[in-house]
């Protein structure tokens, strides 16, 4: 759940950066959003399998 919330927050930051057009912010928040999304997916998938 924590990772899902973090992914959502980072995705919101990413959207703000897209609107403002800062490349550094785009790359950093985009990378973090992908990482958090992957962690959320892995945690959720791992929970489902057990």
Coordinates of C-alpha atoms in Angstrom, one line a residue:
X1 CA 0.0 0.0 0.0
X2 CA 2.8 2.4 0.9
X3 CA 4.5 1.9 -2.5
X4 CA 1.2 2.5 -4.3
X5 CA 0.8 5.8 -2.5
X6 CA 4.4 6.8 -3.2
X7 CA 3.9 5.9 -6.9
X8 CA 0.8 8.0 -7.1
X9 CA 2.5 11.0 -5.5
X10 CA 5.5 10.7 -7.8
X11 CA 3.2 10.3 -10.8
X12 CA 1.5 13.6 -9.8
X13 CA 5.0 15.3 -9.5
X14 CA 5.8 13.9 -12.9
X15 CA 2.7 15.4 -14.4
X16 CA 3.6 18.8 -12.9
X17 CA 7.1 18.5 -14.4
X18 CA 5.6 17.6 -17.8
X19 CA 3.5 20.8 -17.7
X20 CA 6.5 23.0 -16.6
X21 CA 8.9 21.1 -18.8
X22 CA 12.0 20.7 -16.6
X23 CA 14.0 17.8 -18.0
X24 CA 15.9 17.1 -14.8
X25 CA 12.6 16.9 -12.8
X26 CA 11.1 14.8 -15.6
X27 CA 13.9 12.2 -15.5
X28 CA 14.2 12.0 -11.7
X29 CA 10.5 11.9 -10.9
X30 CA 9.8 9.6 -13.9
X31 CA 12.5 7.2 -12.8
X32 CA 11.2 7.2 -9.2
X33 CA 7.6 6.7 -10.2
X34 CA 8.6 3.7 -12.3
X35 CA 10.7 2.3 -9.5
X36 CA 7.9 2.8 -6.9
X37 CA 5.3 1.4 -9.3
X38 CA 7.5 -1.7 -9.9
X39 CA 7.9 -2.1 -6.1
X40 CA 4.1 -1.8 -5.6
X41 CA 3.5 -4.3 -8.3
X42 CA 6.0 -6.8 -6.9
X43 CA 4.8 -6.4 -3.3
X44 CA 1.1 -6.9 -4.5
X45 CA 2.0 -9.8 -6.7
X46 CA 4.1 -11.4 -3.9
X47 CA 1.2 -11.0 -1.5
X48 CA -1.2 -12.6 -3.9
X49 CA 1.0 -15.7 -4.6
X50 CA 1.3 -16.7 -0.9

